[in-house]
């Protein structure tokens, strides 16, 4: 059986092993694959694994040997699932592998914003503390999380993990979720979307990207937030209207934003958020701890093993 990994570098830049896949067939791993090379590299493959390389309907139709597509991520919009389904091709994804890592990044951003960690590390290296008249040195407000209201939009795996961390910090947690109140952990209060934005000190986005959630955070919703509020997005870039957020930060409509995702990745054409004060952007790395990537690799191998044994799991082409 021929197994082709089209873009393996993000998952495994060299610190993990492909041996689990290699044990299942003749495995060829490409670090990256340009769109014009997808067909040539996929020819003859019964199994394709992709992270962000697009497999559209025309491509799928041109691969008669293809039986299985494994998406090396939770989101599977890079695959034309309907085209695969029409051909009887199984498409699997990797759910919930990065839950703890993403929740950790939410608080990495939040603590950086409230405690100005990067700012003070830089100030110390530049000698500001050394020349301070006092034993302690600070030139920004420092904010305690305990007692603040954390609003969570979407209470799936990562939203729930974020809620638990917020409770551990002594925050009050409010969530916009389809879950009923009796399904929520103690201390998590279901509220409307408008209440999340209007009442909370921190709003963290954990909902999927759909036509209905694109630009969920827009000028109108930002205008409902407190001037001291913080927006965190570790979900999907297009959940946020970036120009509206840039304007809101520039005009002090809200206090700060911490983002691990943008609408265009990588942002080849730049972003209206670049250079905006109190906007902190990391390059889509919340998912990328070694522990999370190791889980992803293990689930990808298990998904394929199950398929080969006739028991399909995590199939999104239903």
mmCIF file of C-alpha atoms in Angstrom, residues 8-311:
data_model
loop_
_atom_site.group_PDB
_atom_site.id
_atom_site.type_symbol
_atom_site.label_atom_id
_atom_site.label_comp_id
_atom_site.label_asym_id
_atom_site.label_seq_id
_atom_site.Cartn_x
_atom_site.Cartn_y
_atom_site.Cartn_z
ATOM 1 C CA UNK A 8 4.418 16.665 6.950
ATOM 2 C CA UNK A 9 6.793 19.371 8.145
ATOM 3 C CA UNK A 10 4.355 21.284 10.377
ATOM 4 C CA UNK A 11 3.468 18.095 12.246
ATOM 5 C CA UNK A 12 6.991 16.726 12.323
ATOM 6 C CA UNK A 13 9.866 19.130 11.697
ATOM 7 C CA UNK A 14 12.243 16.411 12.860
ATOM 8 C CA UNK A 15 11.466 15.797 16.528
ATOM 9 C CA UNK A 16 8.909 13.008 15.969
ATOM 10 C CA UNK A 17 8.978 9.711 14.058
ATOM 11 C CA UNK A 18 7.066 8.549 10.995
ATOM 12 C CA UNK A 19 7.739 4.897 11.885
ATOM 13 C CA UNK A 20 4.130 4.260 12.876
ATOM 14 C CA UNK A 21 2.970 5.096 9.349
ATOM 15 C CA UNK A 22 5.906 3.399 7.670
ATOM 16 C CA UNK A 23 4.944 0.165 9.390
ATOM 17 C CA UNK A 24 1.601 0.239 7.579
ATOM 18 C CA UNK A 25 2.852 0.554 4.015
ATOM 19 C CA UNK A 26 5.256 2.166 1.581
ATOM 20 C CA UNK A 27 5.308 5.667 3.100
ATOM 21 C CA UNK A 28 6.619 8.754 1.300
ATOM 22 C CA UNK A 29 6.770 11.983 3.302
ATOM 23 C CA UNK A 30 7.002 15.407 1.669
ATOM 24 C CA UNK A 31 7.689 18.428 3.865
ATOM 25 C CA UNK A 32 5.468 20.612 1.674
ATOM 26 C CA UNK A 33 3.677 20.219 -1.649
ATOM 27 C CA UNK A 34 2.901 23.062 -4.046
ATOM 28 C CA UNK A 35 -0.554 22.978 -5.684
ATOM 29 C CA UNK A 36 0.939 22.148 -9.071
ATOM 30 C CA UNK A 37 2.716 19.085 -7.616
ATOM 31 C CA UNK A 38 -0.207 17.505 -5.763
ATOM 32 C CA UNK A 39 -1.376 15.201 -8.573
ATOM 33 C CA UNK A 40 2.083 13.954 -9.506
ATOM 34 C CA UNK A 41 3.000 13.189 -5.909
ATOM 35 C CA UNK A 42 -0.358 11.554 -5.199
ATOM 36 C CA UNK A 43 -0.407 9.286 -8.246
ATOM 37 C CA UNK A 44 -0.864 5.652 -7.275
ATOM 38 C CA UNK A 45 -1.456 6.419 -3.614
ATOM 39 C CA UNK A 46 -4.171 4.529 -1.795
ATOM 40 C CA UNK A 47 -3.689 6.731 1.266
ATOM 41 C CA UNK A 48 -3.087 10.489 1.304
ATOM 42 C CA UNK A 49 -2.356 12.492 4.427
ATOM 43 C CA UNK A 50 -2.649 16.261 4.326
ATOM 44 C CA UNK A 51 -2.582 19.108 6.779
ATOM 45 C CA UNK A 52 -3.161 22.248 4.710
ATOM 46 C CA UNK A 53 -2.561 21.001 1.151
ATOM 47 C CA UNK A 54 -5.865 21.286 -0.714
ATOM 48 C CA UNK A 55 -7.488 18.178 -2.208
ATOM 49 C CA UNK A 56 -10.333 19.484 -4.335
ATOM 50 C CA UNK A 57 -12.910 17.596 -6.354
ATOM 51 C CA UNK A 58 -10.890 17.643 -9.576
ATOM 52 C CA UNK A 59 -7.838 16.298 -7.797
ATOM 53 C CA UNK A 60 -9.805 13.529 -6.071
ATOM 54 C CA UNK A 61 -11.435 12.549 -9.377
ATOM 55 C CA UNK A 62 -7.979 12.162 -10.943
ATOM 56 C CA UNK A 63 -6.744 9.639 -8.370
ATOM 57 C CA UNK A 64 -8.426 6.285 -9.120
ATOM 58 C CA UNK A 65 -6.393 4.343 -6.556
ATOM 59 C CA UNK A 66 -7.262 6.630 -3.644
ATOM 60 C CA UNK A 67 -9.222 4.981 -0.829
ATOM 61 C CA UNK A 68 -8.426 7.062 2.238
ATOM 62 C CA UNK A 69 -7.627 10.697 3.067
ATOM 63 C CA UNK A 70 -6.323 11.500 6.525
ATOM 64 C CA UNK A 71 -6.409 15.160 7.523
ATOM 65 C CA UNK A 72 -3.617 15.922 9.983
ATOM 66 C CA UNK A 73 -5.740 18.487 11.816
ATOM 67 C CA UNK A 74 -9.185 18.905 13.311
ATOM 68 C CA UNK A 75 -10.540 21.162 10.570
ATOM 69 C CA UNK A 76 -11.011 19.408 7.218
ATOM 70 C CA UNK A 77 -12.091 22.220 4.904
ATOM 71 C CA UNK A 78 -9.011 21.577 2.714
ATOM 72 C CA UNK A 79 -10.706 18.419 1.396
ATOM 73 C CA UNK A 80 -13.740 18.317 -0.881
ATOM 74 C CA UNK A 81 -15.553 15.904 1.410
ATOM 75 C CA UNK A 82 -18.569 15.562 -0.890
ATOM 76 C CA UNK A 83 -16.355 14.548 -3.808
ATOM 77 C CA UNK A 84 -14.608 12.009 -1.602
ATOM 78 C CA UNK A 85 -17.911 10.663 -0.309
ATOM 79 C CA UNK A 86 -19.211 10.257 -3.862
ATOM 80 C CA UNK A 87 -16.180 8.101 -4.621
ATOM 81 C CA UNK A 88 -16.519 6.075 -1.415
ATOM 82 C CA UNK A 89 -13.256 7.529 -0.085
ATOM 83 C CA UNK A 90 -12.986 7.710 3.696
ATOM 84 C CA UNK A 91 -11.891 11.085 5.108
ATOM 85 C CA UNK A 92 -10.744 11.216 8.723
ATOM 86 C CA UNK A 93 -9.627 14.051 10.972
ATOM 87 C CA UNK A 94 -7.859 14.366 14.322
ATOM 88 C CA UNK A 95 -10.216 15.673 17.009
ATOM 89 C CA UNK A 96 -9.229 17.067 20.399
ATOM 90 C CA UNK A 97 -5.475 16.438 20.164
ATOM 91 C CA UNK A 98 -4.441 20.001 21.112
ATOM 92 C CA UNK A 99 -7.055 20.845 23.729
ATOM 93 C CA UNK A 100 -4.700 21.548 26.633
ATOM 94 C CA UNK A 101 -2.089 23.271 24.481
ATOM 95 C CA UNK A 102 -4.608 25.707 22.994
ATOM 96 C CA UNK A 103 -6.120 26.499 26.394
ATOM 97 C CA UNK A 104 -2.583 27.119 27.652
ATOM 98 C CA UNK A 105 -2.001 29.615 24.841
ATOM 99 C CA UNK A 106 -5.172 31.485 25.785
ATOM 100 C CA UNK A 107 -3.636 32.147 29.170
ATOM 101 C CA UNK A 108 -0.162 32.783 27.753
ATOM 102 C CA UNK A 109 -1.712 35.700 25.853
ATOM 103 C CA UNK A 110 -3.896 36.759 28.743
ATOM 104 C CA UNK A 111 -1.055 36.764 31.272
ATOM 105 C CA UNK A 112 1.226 38.588 28.854
ATOM 106 C CA UNK A 113 -1.429 41.291 28.451
ATOM 107 C CA UNK A 114 -2.332 41.621 32.140
ATOM 108 C CA UNK A 115 1.200 41.259 33.529
ATOM 109 C CA UNK A 116 3.088 42.687 30.516
ATOM 110 C CA UNK A 117 5.597 39.843 30.676
ATOM 111 C CA UNK A 118 7.287 40.524 27.320
ATOM 112 C CA UNK A 119 7.387 44.267 28.020
ATOM 113 C CA UNK A 120 9.129 43.896 31.378
ATOM 114 C CA UNK A 121 11.547 41.240 30.158
ATOM 115 C CA UNK A 122 12.608 43.705 27.465
ATOM 116 C CA UNK A 123 12.783 46.629 29.925
ATOM 117 C CA UNK A 124 15.055 44.677 32.268
ATOM 118 C CA UNK A 125 17.450 43.781 29.447
ATOM 119 C CA UNK A 126 17.482 47.445 28.421
ATOM 120 C CA UNK A 127 18.545 48.500 31.923
ATOM 121 C CA UNK A 128 15.371 50.150 33.180
ATOM 122 C CA UNK A 129 15.230 48.126 36.410
ATOM 123 C CA UNK A 130 18.928 48.605 37.020
ATOM 124 C CA UNK A 131 18.395 52.387 37.103
ATOM 125 C CA UNK A 132 15.191 52.267 39.167
ATOM 126 C CA UNK A 133 15.088 54.260 42.406
ATOM 127 C CA UNK A 134 13.071 51.452 44.025
ATOM 128 C CA UNK A 135 13.463 47.696 44.477
ATOM 129 C CA UNK A 136 10.513 47.155 42.124
ATOM 130 C CA UNK A 137 9.964 48.776 38.751
ATOM 131 C CA UNK A 138 6.806 49.042 36.691
ATOM 132 C CA UNK A 139 5.371 51.616 34.310
ATOM 133 C CA UNK A 140 2.088 49.995 33.278
ATOM 134 C CA UNK A 141 -1.035 48.887 35.158
ATOM 135 C CA UNK A 142 -0.808 45.300 36.403
ATOM 136 C CA UNK A 143 -4.103 43.391 36.451
ATOM 137 C CA UNK A 144 -5.142 40.497 38.691
ATOM 138 C CA UNK A 145 -7.312 37.861 37.008
ATOM 139 C CA UNK A 146 -9.175 36.715 40.115
ATOM 140 C CA UNK A 147 -12.664 38.181 40.118
ATOM 141 C CA UNK A 148 -12.658 39.159 36.441
ATOM 142 C CA UNK A 149 -15.346 37.828 34.130
ATOM 143 C CA UNK A 150 -14.156 35.420 31.431
ATOM 144 C CA UNK A 151 -16.522 35.029 28.479
ATOM 145 C CA UNK A 152 -16.115 31.952 26.299
ATOM 146 C CA UNK A 153 -17.728 31.682 22.876
ATOM 147 C CA UNK A 154 -18.120 27.979 22.120
ATOM 148 C CA UNK A 155 -17.788 25.370 24.833
ATOM 149 C CA UNK A 156 -16.311 22.390 23.032
ATOM 150 C CA UNK A 157 -13.110 20.666 24.120
ATOM 151 C CA UNK A 158 -10.863 23.754 24.106
ATOM 152 C CA UNK A 159 -13.565 26.074 25.388
ATOM 153 C CA UNK A 160 -14.199 23.755 28.321
ATOM 154 C CA UNK A 161 -10.481 23.411 29.086
ATOM 155 C CA UNK A 162 -10.181 27.205 28.987
ATOM 156 C CA UNK A 163 -13.145 27.521 31.342
ATOM 157 C CA UNK A 164 -11.499 25.189 33.854
ATOM 158 C CA UNK A 165 -8.276 27.208 33.779
ATOM 159 C CA UNK A 166 -10.242 30.426 34.231
ATOM 160 C CA UNK A 167 -12.005 28.964 37.271
ATOM 161 C CA UNK A 168 -8.634 27.896 38.687
ATOM 162 C CA UNK A 169 -7.489 31.535 38.411
ATOM 163 C CA UNK A 170 -10.573 32.630 40.368
ATOM 164 C CA UNK A 171 -12.349 34.159 37.393
ATOM 165 C CA UNK A 172 -16.111 34.157 36.901
ATOM 166 C CA UNK A 173 -16.902 32.174 33.761
ATOM 167 C CA UNK A 174 -19.724 32.928 31.332
ATOM 168 C CA UNK A 175 -20.247 30.940 28.144
ATOM 169 C CA UNK A 176 -22.215 31.222 24.941
ATOM 170 C CA UNK A 177 -22.942 27.579 24.205
ATOM 171 C CA UNK A 178 -25.587 25.213 22.919
ATOM 172 C CA UNK A 179 -25.143 23.120 26.051
ATOM 173 C CA UNK A 180 -27.852 23.364 28.691
ATOM 174 C CA UNK A 181 -27.092 24.707 32.137
ATOM 175 C CA UNK A 182 -27.264 21.261 33.744
ATOM 176 C CA UNK A 183 -24.576 20.030 31.326
ATOM 177 C CA UNK A 184 -22.060 22.658 32.414
ATOM 178 C CA UNK A 185 -19.422 22.361 35.143
ATOM 179 C CA UNK A 186 -20.104 24.141 38.392
ATOM 180 C CA UNK A 187 -19.179 27.805 38.063
ATOM 181 C CA UNK A 188 -19.816 28.092 34.305
ATOM 182 C CA UNK A 189 -22.875 30.221 33.523
ATOM 183 C CA UNK A 190 -24.667 30.091 30.132
ATOM 184 C CA UNK A 191 -25.477 33.518 28.703
ATOM 185 C CA UNK A 192 -26.367 35.086 25.360
ATOM 186 C CA UNK A 193 -23.718 36.155 22.880
ATOM 187 C CA UNK A 194 -24.514 39.803 23.496
ATOM 188 C CA UNK A 195 -24.030 39.282 27.234
ATOM 189 C CA UNK A 196 -20.625 37.698 26.685
ATOM 190 C CA UNK A 197 -19.396 40.772 24.823
ATOM 191 C CA UNK A 198 -21.097 43.379 26.976
ATOM 192 C CA UNK A 199 -20.446 41.999 30.453
ATOM 193 C CA UNK A 200 -17.114 40.184 30.319
ATOM 194 C CA UNK A 201 -13.620 41.510 30.965
ATOM 195 C CA UNK A 202 -12.082 38.863 28.704
ATOM 196 C CA UNK A 203 -13.686 37.225 25.662
ATOM 197 C CA UNK A 204 -12.062 34.067 24.262
ATOM 198 C CA UNK A 205 -13.187 32.545 20.944
ATOM 199 C CA UNK A 206 -13.525 28.762 20.632
ATOM 200 C CA UNK A 207 -16.318 28.299 18.094
ATOM 201 C CA UNK A 208 -15.881 26.700 14.656
ATOM 202 C CA UNK A 209 -15.623 28.851 11.541
ATOM 203 C CA UNK A 210 -18.864 28.659 9.567
ATOM 204 C CA UNK A 211 -20.663 31.138 7.300
ATOM 205 C CA UNK A 212 -22.602 32.176 10.397
ATOM 206 C CA UNK A 213 -19.541 32.802 12.560
ATOM 207 C CA UNK A 214 -17.353 34.566 9.980
ATOM 208 C CA UNK A 215 -16.656 38.057 11.373
ATOM 209 C CA UNK A 216 -18.530 37.144 14.536
ATOM 210 C CA UNK A 217 -16.360 39.822 16.109
ATOM 211 C CA UNK A 218 -17.206 42.943 14.138
ATOM 212 C CA UNK A 219 -17.431 46.674 14.810
ATOM 213 C CA UNK A 220 -20.873 46.352 16.371
ATOM 214 C CA UNK A 221 -19.864 43.629 18.839
ATOM 215 C CA UNK A 222 -16.613 45.357 19.685
ATOM 216 C CA UNK A 223 -18.554 48.514 20.492
ATOM 217 C CA UNK A 224 -20.520 46.576 23.127
ATOM 218 C CA UNK A 225 -17.348 45.584 25.012
ATOM 219 C CA UNK A 226 -15.883 47.352 28.028
ATOM 220 C CA UNK A 227 -13.043 49.816 27.301
ATOM 221 C CA UNK A 228 -10.904 47.643 29.602
ATOM 222 C CA UNK A 229 -11.844 44.391 27.842
ATOM 223 C CA UNK A 230 -9.441 41.919 26.256
ATOM 224 C CA UNK A 231 -10.187 39.773 23.190
ATOM 225 C CA UNK A 232 -8.400 36.420 22.736
ATOM 226 C CA UNK A 233 -8.622 34.389 19.515
ATOM 227 C CA UNK A 234 -6.978 30.984 19.300
ATOM 228 C CA UNK A 235 -9.765 29.597 17.079
ATOM 229 C CA UNK A 236 -9.856 30.713 13.446
ATOM 230 C CA UNK A 237 -8.694 34.039 12.037
ATOM 231 C CA UNK A 238 -11.839 34.893 10.059
ATOM 232 C CA UNK A 239 -13.923 34.834 13.244
ATOM 233 C CA UNK A 240 -12.632 38.393 13.622
ATOM 234 C CA UNK A 241 -13.053 41.353 11.274
ATOM 235 C CA UNK A 242 -9.426 42.437 11.486
ATOM 236 C CA UNK A 243 -9.959 45.985 10.260
ATOM 237 C CA UNK A 244 -12.740 46.479 12.801
ATOM 238 C CA UNK A 245 -10.471 45.145 15.559
ATOM 239 C CA UNK A 246 -7.583 47.373 14.454
ATOM 240 C CA UNK A 247 -9.887 50.390 14.562
ATOM 241 C CA UNK A 248 -11.270 49.396 17.973
ATOM 242 C CA UNK A 249 -7.781 49.076 19.445
ATOM 243 C CA UNK A 250 -6.568 52.312 17.862
ATOM 244 C CA UNK A 251 -9.543 54.219 19.264
ATOM 245 C CA UNK A 252 -9.391 52.529 22.707
ATOM 246 C CA UNK A 253 -12.800 50.899 22.249
ATOM 247 C CA UNK A 254 -11.240 47.842 23.904
ATOM 248 C CA UNK A 255 -7.946 47.561 25.755
ATOM 249 C CA UNK A 256 -6.053 44.731 24.074
ATOM 250 C CA UNK A 257 -6.165 41.637 21.911
ATOM 251 C CA UNK A 258 -4.173 38.405 21.899
ATOM 252 C CA UNK A 259 -4.340 36.448 18.633
ATOM 253 C CA UNK A 260 -2.779 33.171 17.543
ATOM 254 C CA UNK A 261 -4.591 33.132 14.198
ATOM 255 C CA UNK A 262 -5.196 35.550 11.333
ATOM 256 C CA UNK A 263 -7.461 35.562 8.291
ATOM 257 C CA UNK A 264 -4.511 34.926 5.976
ATOM 258 C CA UNK A 265 -1.826 32.488 7.104
ATOM 259 C CA UNK A 266 0.971 33.182 6.614
ATOM 260 C CA UNK A 267 -0.041 36.861 6.231
ATOM 261 C CA UNK A 268 1.726 37.440 2.901
ATOM 262 C CA UNK A 269 -0.141 40.670 2.270
ATOM 263 C CA UNK A 270 0.238 41.927 5.826
ATOM 264 C CA UNK A 271 -2.611 42.677 8.182
ATOM 265 C CA UNK A 272 -4.354 45.827 9.413
ATOM 266 C CA UNK A 273 -3.417 44.598 12.900
ATOM 267 C CA UNK A 274 0.336 44.797 12.329
ATOM 268 C CA UNK A 275 1.838 47.623 14.333
ATOM 269 C CA UNK A 276 -1.353 48.275 16.293
ATOM 270 C CA UNK A 277 -0.704 49.072 19.942
ATOM 271 C CA UNK A 278 -1.817 46.412 22.434
ATOM 272 C CA UNK A 279 -2.356 43.802 19.731
ATOM 273 C CA UNK A 280 -0.245 40.714 20.414
ATOM 274 C CA UNK A 281 0.007 38.155 17.614
ATOM 275 C CA UNK A 282 1.639 34.731 17.678
ATOM 276 C CA UNK A 283 2.093 32.706 14.444
ATOM 277 C CA UNK A 284 -0.539 29.952 14.829
ATOM 278 C CA UNK A 285 1.432 27.909 17.348
ATOM 279 C CA UNK A 286 -1.149 27.141 20.047
ATOM 280 C CA UNK A 287 -1.554 23.622 18.632
ATOM 281 C CA UNK A 288 2.152 22.969 18.127
ATOM 282 C CA UNK A 289 3.559 21.821 21.460
ATOM 283 C CA UNK A 290 5.496 18.601 21.101
ATOM 284 C CA UNK A 291 2.976 16.806 23.311
ATOM 285 C CA UNK A 292 0.069 17.883 21.109
ATOM 286 C CA UNK A 293 1.871 16.972 17.892
ATOM 287 C CA UNK A 294 2.792 13.573 19.349
ATOM 288 C CA UNK A 295 -0.883 12.960 20.111
ATOM 289 C CA UNK A 296 -1.794 14.077 16.600
ATOM 290 C CA UNK A 297 0.709 11.636 15.097
ATOM 291 C CA UNK A 298 -0.566 8.800 17.265
ATOM 292 C CA UNK A 299 -4.210 9.438 16.369
ATOM 293 C CA UNK A 300 -3.355 9.696 12.659
ATOM 294 C CA UNK A 301 -1.679 6.292 12.796
ATOM 295 C CA UNK A 302 -4.551 4.792 14.813
ATOM 296 C CA UNK A 303 -7.127 6.203 12.373
ATOM 297 C CA UNK A 304 -5.371 4.464 9.479
ATOM 298 C CA UNK A 305 -4.931 1.211 11.416
ATOM 299 C CA UNK A 306 -8.646 1.176 12.182
ATOM 300 C CA UNK A 307 -9.477 1.793 8.521
ATOM 301 C CA UNK A 308 -7.240 -1.074 7.426
ATOM 302 C CA UNK A 309 -8.930 -3.364 9.931
ATOM 303 C CA UNK A 310 -12.366 -2.415 8.593
ATOM 304 C CA UNK A 311 -13.375 -0.293 11.575
#
